[in-house]
Tab-separated table of C-alpha atoms and ligand atoms in Angstrom:
chain	number	residue	atom	x	y	z
I	1	UNK	CA	-40.291	-57.067	-64.777
I	2	UNK	CA	-41.729	-59.437	-62.210
I	3	UNK	CA	-39.549	-61.837	-60.244
I	4	UNK	CA	-37.857	-63.900	-62.959
I	5	UNK	CA	-34.116	-64.279	-62.417
I	6	UNK	CA	-32.100	-61.694	-64.311
I	7	UNK	CA	-28.404	-61.810	-65.108
I	8	UNK	CA	-27.514	-58.265	-66.107
I	9	UNK	CA	-24.259	-57.806	-67.977
I	10	UNK	CA	-22.977	-54.213	-67.874
I	11	UNK	CA	-20.446	-53.531	-70.640
I	12	UNK	CA	-18.170	-50.611	-69.773
I	13	UNK	CA	-18.927	-51.307	-66.109
I	14	UNK	CA	-15.647	-49.789	-64.880
I	15	UNK	CA	-16.296	-46.295	-66.304
I	16	UNK	CA	-18.111	-43.186	-65.099
I	17	UNK	CA	-21.649	-44.456	-65.761
I	18	UNK	CA	-20.915	-48.110	-64.928
I	19	UNK	CA	-19.522	-47.258	-61.474
I	20	UNK	CA	-22.577	-45.105	-60.790
I	21	UNK	CA	-24.909	-47.974	-61.745
I	22	UNK	CA	-22.961	-50.197	-59.334
I	23	UNK	CA	-23.731	-47.725	-56.544
I	24	UNK	CA	-27.361	-47.141	-57.576
I	25	UNK	CA	-28.231	-50.848	-57.680
I	26	UNK	CA	-26.738	-51.294	-54.208
I	27	UNK	CA	-29.026	-48.526	-52.929
I	28	UNK	CA	-32.080	-50.007	-54.678
I	29	UNK	CA	-31.483	-53.772	-54.823
I	30	UNK	CA	-33.807	-56.458	-56.226
I	31	UNK	CA	-33.521	-60.067	-55.075
I	32	UNK	CA	-33.873	-61.494	-58.599
I	33	UNK	CA	-31.084	-59.375	-60.141
I	34	UNK	CA	-27.428	-60.386	-60.462
I	35	UNK	CA	-25.167	-57.750	-62.022
I	36	UNK	CA	-21.868	-58.416	-63.782
I	37	UNK	CA	-19.723	-55.339	-64.449
I	38	UNK	CA	-17.212	-55.691	-67.288
I	39	UNK	CA	-14.107	-53.671	-68.044
I	40	UNK	CA	-11.858	-53.840	-71.099
I	41	UNK	CA	-9.702	-56.306	-69.104
I	42	UNK	CA	-12.494	-58.893	-69.547
I	43	UNK	CA	-12.027	-58.730	-73.311
I	44	UNK	CA	-11.908	-56.296	-76.207
I	45	UNK	CA	-15.475	-55.779	-77.435
I	46	UNK	CA	-14.110	-54.622	-80.797
I	47	UNK	CA	-13.304	-58.303	-81.342
I	48	UNK	CA	-16.360	-60.440	-82.273
I	49	UNK	CA	-14.872	-63.711	-80.915
I	50	UNK	CA	-13.879	-62.122	-77.594
I	51	UNK	CA	-17.357	-60.597	-77.297
I	52	UNK	CA	-19.078	-63.910	-77.984
I	53	UNK	CA	-16.834	-65.653	-75.404
I	54	UNK	CA	-17.891	-63.133	-72.742
I	55	UNK	CA	-21.575	-63.662	-73.566
I	56	UNK	CA	-21.192	-67.478	-73.549
I	57	UNK	CA	-19.416	-67.290	-70.212
I	58	UNK	CA	-21.993	-65.153	-68.378
I	59	UNK	CA	-25.185	-66.060	-70.306
I	60	UNK	CA	-26.848	-62.712	-69.559
I	61	UNK	CA	-30.608	-62.325	-69.740
I	62	UNK	CA	-30.249	-58.516	-69.834
I	63	UNK	CA	-27.498	-56.170	-71.039
I	64	UNK	CA	-26.737	-52.560	-70.174
I	65	UNK	CA	-24.387	-51.577	-72.970
I	66	UNK	CA	-22.112	-48.681	-71.962
I	67	UNK	CA	-18.731	-49.678	-73.411
I	68	UNK	CA	-17.554	-47.119	-75.927
I	69	UNK	CA	-14.688	-44.931	-76.968
I	70	UNK	CA	-15.716	-41.757	-75.109
I	71	UNK	CA	-14.093	-38.324	-74.989
I	72	UNK	CA	-14.590	-34.587	-74.774
I	73	UNK	CA	-14.754	-32.083	-77.620
I	74	UNK	CA	-10.997	-31.852	-78.217
I	75	UNK	CA	-10.443	-35.627	-78.284
I	76	UNK	CA	-13.342	-36.025	-80.746
I	77	UNK	CA	-12.004	-33.301	-83.060
I	78	UNK	CA	-8.654	-35.152	-83.356
I	79	UNK	CA	-9.976	-38.704	-83.706
I	80	UNK	CA	-13.276	-38.764	-85.612
I	81	UNK	CA	-12.289	-41.891	-87.550
I	82	UNK	CA	-11.315	-43.834	-84.404
I	83	UNK	CA	-14.540	-42.823	-82.659
I	84	UNK	CA	-16.523	-43.963	-85.698
I	85	UNK	CA	-14.784	-47.313	-86.275
I	86	UNK	CA	-14.256	-48.403	-82.671
I	87	UNK	CA	-17.803	-47.641	-81.634
I	88	UNK	CA	-19.353	-49.265	-84.712
I	89	UNK	CA	-17.378	-52.438	-83.974
I	90	UNK	CA	-18.193	-52.521	-80.249
I	91	UNK	CA	-21.903	-51.886	-80.819
I	92	UNK	CA	-22.245	-54.420	-83.613
I	93	UNK	CA	-20.509	-57.135	-81.585
I	94	UNK	CA	-22.524	-56.492	-78.422
I	95	UNK	CA	-25.890	-56.396	-80.207
I	96	UNK	CA	-25.168	-59.425	-82.412
I	97	UNK	CA	-23.926	-61.514	-79.441
I	98	UNK	CA	-27.006	-60.412	-77.488
I	99	UNK	CA	-29.217	-61.618	-80.336
I	100	UNK	CA	-27.336	-64.907	-80.790
I	101	UNK	CA	-27.384	-65.722	-77.075
I	102	UNK	CA	-31.090	-64.854	-76.704
I	103	UNK	CA	-30.721	-61.823	-74.421
I	104	UNK	CA	-34.202	-60.603	-73.471
I	105	UNK	CA	-33.464	-56.890	-73.275
I	106	UNK	CA	-30.559	-54.598	-74.155
I	107	UNK	CA	-30.373	-50.965	-73.068
I	108	UNK	CA	-27.645	-49.130	-74.999
I	109	UNK	CA	-26.418	-45.604	-74.571
I	110	UNK	CA	-26.560	-42.765	-77.112
I	111	UNK	CA	-25.875	-39.108	-76.246
I	112	UNK	CA	-27.542	-35.768	-76.939
I	113	UNK	CA	-24.451	-34.725	-78.921
I	114	UNK	CA	-25.500	-37.142	-81.697
I	115	UNK	CA	-28.522	-34.998	-82.626
I	116	UNK	CA	-28.511	-32.796	-85.761
I	117	UNK	CA	-26.503	-29.600	-85.500
I	118	UNK	CA	-29.052	-27.477	-87.355
I	119	UNK	CA	-32.332	-28.111	-85.587
I	120	UNK	CA	-35.194	-26.587	-83.665
I	121	UNK	CA	-35.209	-26.613	-79.854
I	122	UNK	CA	-35.886	-28.372	-77.630
I	123	UNK	CA	-34.619	-31.519	-79.308
I	124	UNK	CA	-36.701	-34.647	-78.751
I	125	UNK	CA	-36.339	-38.387	-79.357
I	126	UNK	CA	-37.937	-38.243	-82.826
I	127	UNK	CA	-35.216	-35.960	-84.252
I	128	UNK	CA	-32.070	-38.148	-84.104
I	129	UNK	CA	-31.769	-38.758	-87.845
I	130	UNK	CA	-33.038	-35.378	-89.095
I	131	UNK	CA	-29.734	-33.954	-90.369
I	132	UNK	CA	-25.944	-34.073	-90.006
I	133	UNK	CA	-24.467	-33.905	-86.492
I	134	UNK	CA	-22.020	-31.142	-85.476
I	135	UNK	CA	-18.788	-31.497	-87.465
I	136	UNK	CA	-16.608	-31.682	-84.320
I	137	UNK	CA	-17.826	-35.165	-83.335
I	138	UNK	CA	-19.435	-36.636	-86.441
I	139	UNK	CA	-17.581	-39.971	-86.060
I	140	UNK	CA	-18.935	-40.664	-82.564
I	141	UNK	CA	-22.367	-39.347	-83.567
I	142	UNK	CA	-22.913	-41.524	-86.614
I	143	UNK	CA	-21.688	-44.638	-84.758
I	144	UNK	CA	-24.118	-43.898	-81.916
I	145	UNK	CA	-27.033	-43.111	-84.265
I	146	UNK	CA	-26.542	-46.521	-85.831
I	147	UNK	CA	-27.432	-48.154	-82.499
I	148	UNK	CA	-30.947	-46.763	-82.900
I	149	UNK	CA	-31.088	-48.082	-86.477
I	150	UNK	CA	-29.845	-51.495	-85.294
I	151	UNK	CA	-32.354	-51.612	-82.423
I	152	UNK	CA	-35.231	-51.160	-84.856
I	153	UNK	CA	-33.766	-53.653	-87.329
I	154	UNK	CA	-33.238	-56.350	-84.655
I	155	UNK	CA	-36.781	-55.731	-83.473
I	156	UNK	CA	-38.283	-55.863	-86.969
I	157	UNK	CA	-36.405	-58.951	-88.163
I	158	UNK	CA	-36.036	-60.954	-84.928
I	159	UNK	CA	-38.477	-59.417	-82.420
I	160	UNK	CA	-35.614	-58.394	-80.086
I	161	UNK	CA	-36.272	-55.934	-77.271
I	162	UNK	CA	-33.233	-53.725	-77.840
I	163	UNK	CA	-33.616	-50.061	-76.846
I	164	UNK	CA	-31.457	-47.060	-75.911
I	165	UNK	CA	-31.227	-44.079	-73.603
I	166	UNK	CA	-29.971	-40.628	-74.626
I	167	UNK	CA	-28.200	-38.898	-71.732
I	168	UNK	CA	-26.993	-35.296	-71.790
I	169	UNK	CA	-23.450	-34.460	-70.588
I	170	UNK	CA	-22.648	-36.739	-67.635
I	171	UNK	CA	-20.164	-36.134	-64.803
I	172	UNK	CA	-19.291	-37.599	-61.405
I	173	UNK	CA	-16.846	-39.890	-59.598
I	174	UNK	CA	-14.695	-42.196	-61.783
I	175	UNK	CA	-14.873	-39.792	-64.738
I	176	UNK	CA	-11.907	-39.283	-67.066
I	177	UNK	CA	-10.103	-36.252	-65.569
I	178	UNK	CA	-7.544	-36.021	-68.397
I	179	UNK	CA	-6.732	-32.369	-69.089
I	180	UNK	CA	-7.057	-32.522	-72.875
I	181	UNK	CA	-9.114	-35.615	-73.727
I	182	UNK	CA	-11.857	-35.584	-71.068
I	183	UNK	CA	-15.178	-33.750	-70.939
I	184	UNK	CA	-15.484	-30.195	-69.687
I	185	UNK	CA	-16.399	-30.774	-65.998
I	186	UNK	CA	-13.692	-33.353	-65.175
I	187	UNK	CA	-11.194	-31.366	-67.289
I	188	UNK	CA	-11.915	-28.127	-65.421
I	189	UNK	CA	-11.878	-29.887	-62.021
I	190	UNK	CA	-8.395	-31.222	-62.733
I	191	UNK	CA	-7.256	-27.814	-64.045
I	192	UNK	CA	-8.700	-26.099	-60.954
I	193	UNK	CA	-6.859	-28.587	-58.706
I	194	UNK	CA	-3.575	-27.574	-60.378
I	195	UNK	CA	-4.486	-23.853	-60.426
I	196	UNK	CA	-5.144	-23.989	-56.676
I	197	UNK	CA	-1.743	-25.585	-56.011
I	198	UNK	CA	0.089	-23.109	-58.226
I	199	UNK	CA	-1.893	-20.012	-57.182
I	200	UNK	CA	-2.994	-19.356	-60.766
I	201	UNK	CA	-6.323	-18.623	-62.525
I	202	UNK	CA	-8.487	-21.378	-64.024
I	203	UNK	CA	-8.124	-21.432	-67.828
I	204	UNK	CA	-11.446	-22.170	-69.566
I	205	UNK	CA	-11.367	-23.052	-73.259
I	206	UNK	CA	-13.533	-21.179	-75.770
I	207	UNK	CA	-15.902	-18.276	-75.110
I	208	UNK	CA	-17.611	-19.772	-72.037
I	209	UNK	CA	-20.931	-19.103	-73.796
I	210	UNK	CA	-22.009	-22.571	-75.024
I	211	UNK	CA	-24.953	-24.040	-73.129
I	212	UNK	CA	-25.210	-27.568	-71.729
I	213	UNK	CA	-27.549	-29.691	-69.598
I	214	UNK	CA	-25.446	-31.709	-67.152
I	215	UNK	CA	-26.660	-34.845	-65.390
I	216	UNK	CA	-24.959	-36.251	-62.276
I	217	UNK	CA	-23.849	-39.841	-62.851
I	218	UNK	CA	-25.822	-41.149	-59.847
I	219	UNK	CA	-29.060	-39.581	-61.135
I	220	UNK	CA	-28.397	-41.073	-64.567
I	221	UNK	CA	-27.743	-44.470	-62.963
I	222	UNK	CA	-31.078	-44.411	-61.103
I	223	UNK	CA	-32.844	-43.598	-64.376
I	224	UNK	CA	-30.929	-46.384	-66.150
I	225	UNK	CA	-32.346	-48.859	-63.608
I	226	UNK	CA	-35.858	-47.564	-64.283
I	227	UNK	CA	-35.335	-48.097	-68.037
I	228	UNK	CA	-33.913	-51.583	-67.492
I	229	UNK	CA	-36.767	-52.607	-65.205
I	230	UNK	CA	-39.780	-50.823	-66.684
I	231	UNK	CA	-39.294	-49.186	-70.091
I	232	UNK	CA	-40.874	-51.280	-72.851
I	233	UNK	CA	-40.352	-49.137	-75.998
I	234	UNK	CA	-37.793	-49.763	-78.742
I	235	UNK	CA	-37.626	-46.019	-79.431
I	236	UNK	CA	-35.047	-44.307	-77.223
I	237	UNK	CA	-35.680	-42.026	-74.263
I	238	UNK	CA	-33.776	-38.824	-73.397
I	239	UNK	CA	-32.448	-38.847	-69.820
I	240	UNK	CA	-31.956	-35.184	-69.009
I	241	UNK	CA	-32.475	-32.532	-66.385
I	242	UNK	CA	-35.181	-29.966	-67.145
I	243	UNK	CA	-34.596	-27.339	-69.863
I	244	UNK	CA	-34.571	-24.665	-67.131
I	245	UNK	CA	-31.438	-26.316	-65.670
I	246	UNK	CA	-29.346	-25.585	-68.759
I	247	UNK	CA	-26.194	-23.589	-67.874
I	248	UNK	CA	-23.332	-21.903	-69.721
I	249	UNK	CA	-19.784	-23.262	-69.640
I	250	UNK	CA	-18.825	-19.998	-67.897
I	251	UNK	CA	-21.334	-20.687	-65.079
I	252	UNK	CA	-20.044	-24.232	-64.646
I	253	UNK	CA	-16.445	-22.985	-64.518
I	254	UNK	CA	-17.446	-20.512	-61.796
I	255	UNK	CA	-19.048	-23.275	-59.683
I	256	UNK	CA	-15.822	-25.303	-59.996
I	257	UNK	CA	-13.619	-22.283	-59.206
I	258	UNK	CA	-15.776	-21.611	-56.112
I	259	UNK	CA	-15.594	-25.250	-54.998
I	260	UNK	CA	-11.776	-24.938	-54.964
I	261	UNK	CA	-11.949	-21.396	-53.502
I	262	UNK	CA	-9.631	-20.186	-56.266
I	263	UNK	CA	-8.233	-16.746	-55.534
I	264	UNK	CA	-7.173	-15.791	-59.062
I	265	UNK	CA	-10.489	-16.272	-60.885
I	266	UNK	CA	-11.119	-17.546	-64.389
I	267	UNK	CA	-9.552	-16.629	-67.746
I	268	UNK	CA	-10.975	-17.573	-71.136
I	269	UNK	CA	-8.727	-19.002	-73.870
I	270	UNK	CA	-10.684	-17.902	-76.935
I	271	UNK	CA	-8.157	-19.528	-79.297
I	272	UNK	CA	-9.797	-22.874	-78.370
I	273	UNK	CA	-13.000	-24.209	-79.954
I	274	UNK	CA	-16.510	-23.789	-78.538
I	275	UNK	CA	-17.980	-26.840	-80.266
I	276	UNK	CA	-21.755	-27.019	-80.598
I	277	UNK	CA	-23.384	-23.871	-79.168
I	278	UNK	CA	-26.227	-25.784	-77.554
I	279	UNK	CA	-28.148	-29.050	-77.778
I	280	UNK	CA	-31.078	-28.294	-75.493
I	281	UNK	CA	-33.007	-31.518	-75.004
I	282	UNK	CA	-36.589	-32.083	-73.871
I	283	UNK	CA	-37.194	-34.476	-70.981
I	284	UNK	CA	-40.961	-34.464	-71.605
I	285	UNK	CA	-41.029	-38.176	-72.396
I	286	UNK	CA	-39.037	-38.988	-69.244
I	287	UNK	CA	-41.308	-36.754	-67.153
I	288	UNK	CA	-44.272	-38.713	-68.530
I	289	UNK	CA	-42.828	-41.852	-66.912
I	290	UNK	CA	-41.097	-40.253	-63.906
I	291	UNK	CA	-42.947	-37.001	-63.085
I	292	UNK	CA	-41.464	-36.666	-59.587
I	293	UNK	CA	-37.847	-37.616	-60.202
I	294	UNK	CA	-35.579	-35.231	-58.273
I	295	UNK	CA	-32.252	-34.353	-59.901
I	296	UNK	CA	-29.392	-33.358	-57.633
I	297	UNK	CA	-28.734	-29.603	-57.974
I	298	UNK	CA	-25.695	-28.974	-60.199
I	299	UNK	CA	-23.695	-27.132	-57.520
I	300	UNK	CA	-24.124	-29.965	-54.980
I	301	UNK	CA	-23.248	-32.630	-57.538
I	302	UNK	CA	-20.129	-30.738	-58.682
I	303	UNK	CA	-19.039	-30.261	-55.049
I	304	UNK	CA	-19.393	-34.017	-54.469
I	305	UNK	CA	-17.343	-34.721	-57.582
I	306	UNK	CA	-14.630	-32.264	-56.511
I	307	UNK	CA	-14.545	-33.932	-53.097
I	308	UNK	CA	-14.218	-37.352	-54.741
I	309	UNK	CA	-11.376	-36.111	-56.987
I	310	UNK	CA	-9.493	-34.585	-54.041
I	311	UNK	CA	-9.840	-37.785	-51.991
I	312	UNK	CA	-9.039	-40.116	-54.906
I	313	UNK	CA	-6.429	-38.054	-56.738
I	314	UNK	CA	-3.975	-40.975	-56.890
I	315	UNK	CA	-6.400	-43.462	-58.446
I	316	UNK	CA	-8.447	-41.048	-60.604
I	317	UNK	CA	-8.155	-41.509	-64.377
I	318	UNK	CA	-6.126	-38.579	-65.613
T	1	LIG	P1	-15.950	-44.106	-69.665
T	1	LIG	O1	-15.899	-43.645	-68.249
T	1	LIG	O2	-14.854	-43.684	-70.584
T	1	LIG	O3	-16.053	-45.691	-69.654
T	1	LIG	C1	-15.959	-46.410	-70.844
T	1	LIG	C2	-16.090	-47.867	-70.518
T	1	LIG	O4	-16.007	-48.625	-71.733
T	1	LIG	C3	-14.975	-48.391	-69.603
T	1	LIG	O5	-15.523	-49.349	-68.731
T	1	LIG	C4	-14.022	-49.034	-70.587
T	1	LIG	O6	-13.248	-50.075	-69.997
T	1	LIG	C5	-15.009	-49.626	-71.594
T	1	LIG	N1	-14.424	-49.860	-72.908
T	1	LIG	C6	-13.942	-48.935	-73.775
T	1	LIG	N2	-13.492	-49.543	-74.897
T	1	LIG	C7	-13.702	-50.877	-74.725
T	1	LIG	C8	-13.431	-52.022	-75.523
T	1	LIG	N3	-12.862	-51.923	-76.731
T	1	LIG	N4	-13.754	-53.243	-75.030
T	1	LIG	C9	-14.320	-53.370	-73.810
T	1	LIG	N5	-14.616	-52.316	-73.011
T	1	LIG	C10	-14.300	-51.090	-73.464
T	1	LIG	O7	-17.302	-43.666	-70.352
T	1	LIG	P2	-18.682	-43.214	-69.697
T	1	LIG	O8	-18.650	-41.718	-69.638
T	1	LIG	O9	-18.984	-44.033	-68.493
T	1	LIG	O10	-19.687	-43.586	-70.877
T	1	LIG	C11	-20.571	-44.688	-70.790
T	1	LIG	C12	-21.577	-44.582	-71.916
T	1	LIG	O11	-22.308	-43.370	-71.775
T	1	LIG	C13	-20.927	-44.543	-73.301
T	1	LIG	O12	-21.670	-45.341	-74.187
T	1	LIG	C14	-21.007	-43.078	-73.689
T	1	LIG	O13	-21.046	-42.918	-75.074
T	1	LIG	C15	-22.285	-42.658	-73.003
T	1	LIG	N6	-22.401	-41.221	-72.705
T	1	LIG	C16	-21.460	-40.593	-71.960
T	1	LIG	C17	-21.609	-39.229	-71.700
T	1	LIG	C18	-20.596	-38.463	-70.883
T	1	LIG	O14	-20.748	-37.235	-70.767
T	1	LIG	N7	-19.600	-39.104	-70.291
T	1	LIG	C19	-22.722	-38.522	-72.205
T	1	LIG	C20	-23.674	-39.223	-72.950
T	1	LIG	C21	-23.503	-40.571	-73.187
T	1	LIG	P3	-11.867	-49.743	-69.190
T	1	LIG	O15	-12.273	-49.012	-67.938
T	1	LIG	O16	-11.281	-51.056	-68.901
T	1	LIG	O17	-11.050	-48.882	-70.118
T	2	LIG	P1	-19.431	-31.524	-75.689
T	2	LIG	O1	-20.541	-31.165	-74.755
T	2	LIG	O2	-19.695	-32.786	-76.424
T	2	LIG	O3	-19.072	-30.389	-76.585
T	2	LIG	O4	-18.146	-31.894	-74.851
T	2	LIG	P2	-17.315	-31.292	-73.638
T	2	LIG	O5	-17.748	-31.880	-72.360
T	2	LIG	O6	-15.894	-31.515	-74.032
T	2	LIG	O7	-17.646	-29.728	-73.530
T	2	LIG	C1	-17.117	-28.862	-74.445
T	2	LIG	C2	-17.446	-27.405	-74.125
T	2	LIG	O8	-16.760	-26.985	-72.939
T	2	LIG	C3	-16.929	-26.528	-75.260
T	2	LIG	O9	-17.724	-25.365	-75.352
T	2	LIG	C4	-15.533	-26.186	-74.775
T	2	LIG	O10	-15.020	-25.003	-75.387
T	2	LIG	C5	-15.783	-25.991	-73.284
T	2	LIG	N1	-14.580	-26.160	-72.441
T	2	LIG	C6	-13.998	-25.200	-71.667
T	2	LIG	N2	-12.923	-25.676	-71.037
T	2	LIG	C7	-12.821	-26.982	-71.382
T	2	LIG	C8	-11.910	-28.021	-71.015
T	2	LIG	O11	-10.959	-27.835	-70.252
T	2	LIG	N3	-12.142	-29.264	-71.549
T	2	LIG	C9	-13.194	-29.511	-72.401
T	2	LIG	N4	-13.371	-30.750	-72.869
T	2	LIG	N5	-14.054	-28.542	-72.774
T	2	LIG	C10	-13.879	-27.306	-72.268
């Protein structure tokens, strides 16, 4: 807070959330803040020496830690071990280098899919460690849960101000639009793009019934800046739209099909997995800090993302 000079290192700065933070900080700049956005080209954060070199080079006072192996349901189901190991390594290196170099505050990123599978709803911040995560993505989930454990341990032993946010499903420009490995919204946008060209229906995996709360990357980025600048707790905070904004996968697919004006509708491929039925999260804590925050309506945010994908088809990750 205040006007002290901040050097803010953003790990994973080239991805979906990092690019959105780049845009959000340009719209809401502070004179005392200098941001550095990293990509994997700056060094492999799985490697402790490479991580320490990056920290020694930039001497950050603050870190937004986004870098991670990230993927949709079907990528997670195939690679639980890789998600576990890679993310444990990245997180341990980033937090330990932050401690060694005297970083004043780290904001890391969990996800609502790391919560217990068998739980009561809505899920809140106190419930992270209350039972096993869904079996489809247990590798990613346990690695991410450990960040919360590490944050408390660094605080207890060294007094570090390391905290975390817990976003729901994110989407927007610069997402991973890969047909099999990405998340549902970018995956369906890419499929709809092809379906439009070929005059075919949009194929949606699973029953279309699972429920999700989606947050537009720009909204998440604005909330990330609030957490960086003002949030003082070590305990994490859920960054989510309201519970009333939860939608089914079928509804989301329809919004995407409409955005492309598909003429052959949607078909469900029920041979494919549904994953977790729902993970409804409470944003009560967030609303306590930010009662008036306006989320972009899902339809508008999806239309913007579709527009971005159409305009940037050649450079989009796919
Ligand atoms: P993303 O678009 O896939 O971006 C991942 C970023 O991490 C990229 O900048 C990538 O660099 C970097 N990275 C990956 N492995 C690295 C390594 N070994 N060394 C250095 N950098 C590495 O992911 P995202 O969706 O923005 O996710 C950002 C954070 O939000 C993650 O922590 C994720 O777990 C969390 N999150 C995401 C969602 C979601 O729905 N997407 C939901 C909840 C939480 P390159 O670009 O160079 O590859
Ligand atoms: P999750 O929220 O962590 O489960 O991850 P996803 O973003 O991958 O969403 C998965 C949900 O969307 C599951 O219910 C899938 O069955 C459904 N889905 C439907 N079509 C697709 C698709 O093309 N890609 C992905 N990733 N999921 C899809």
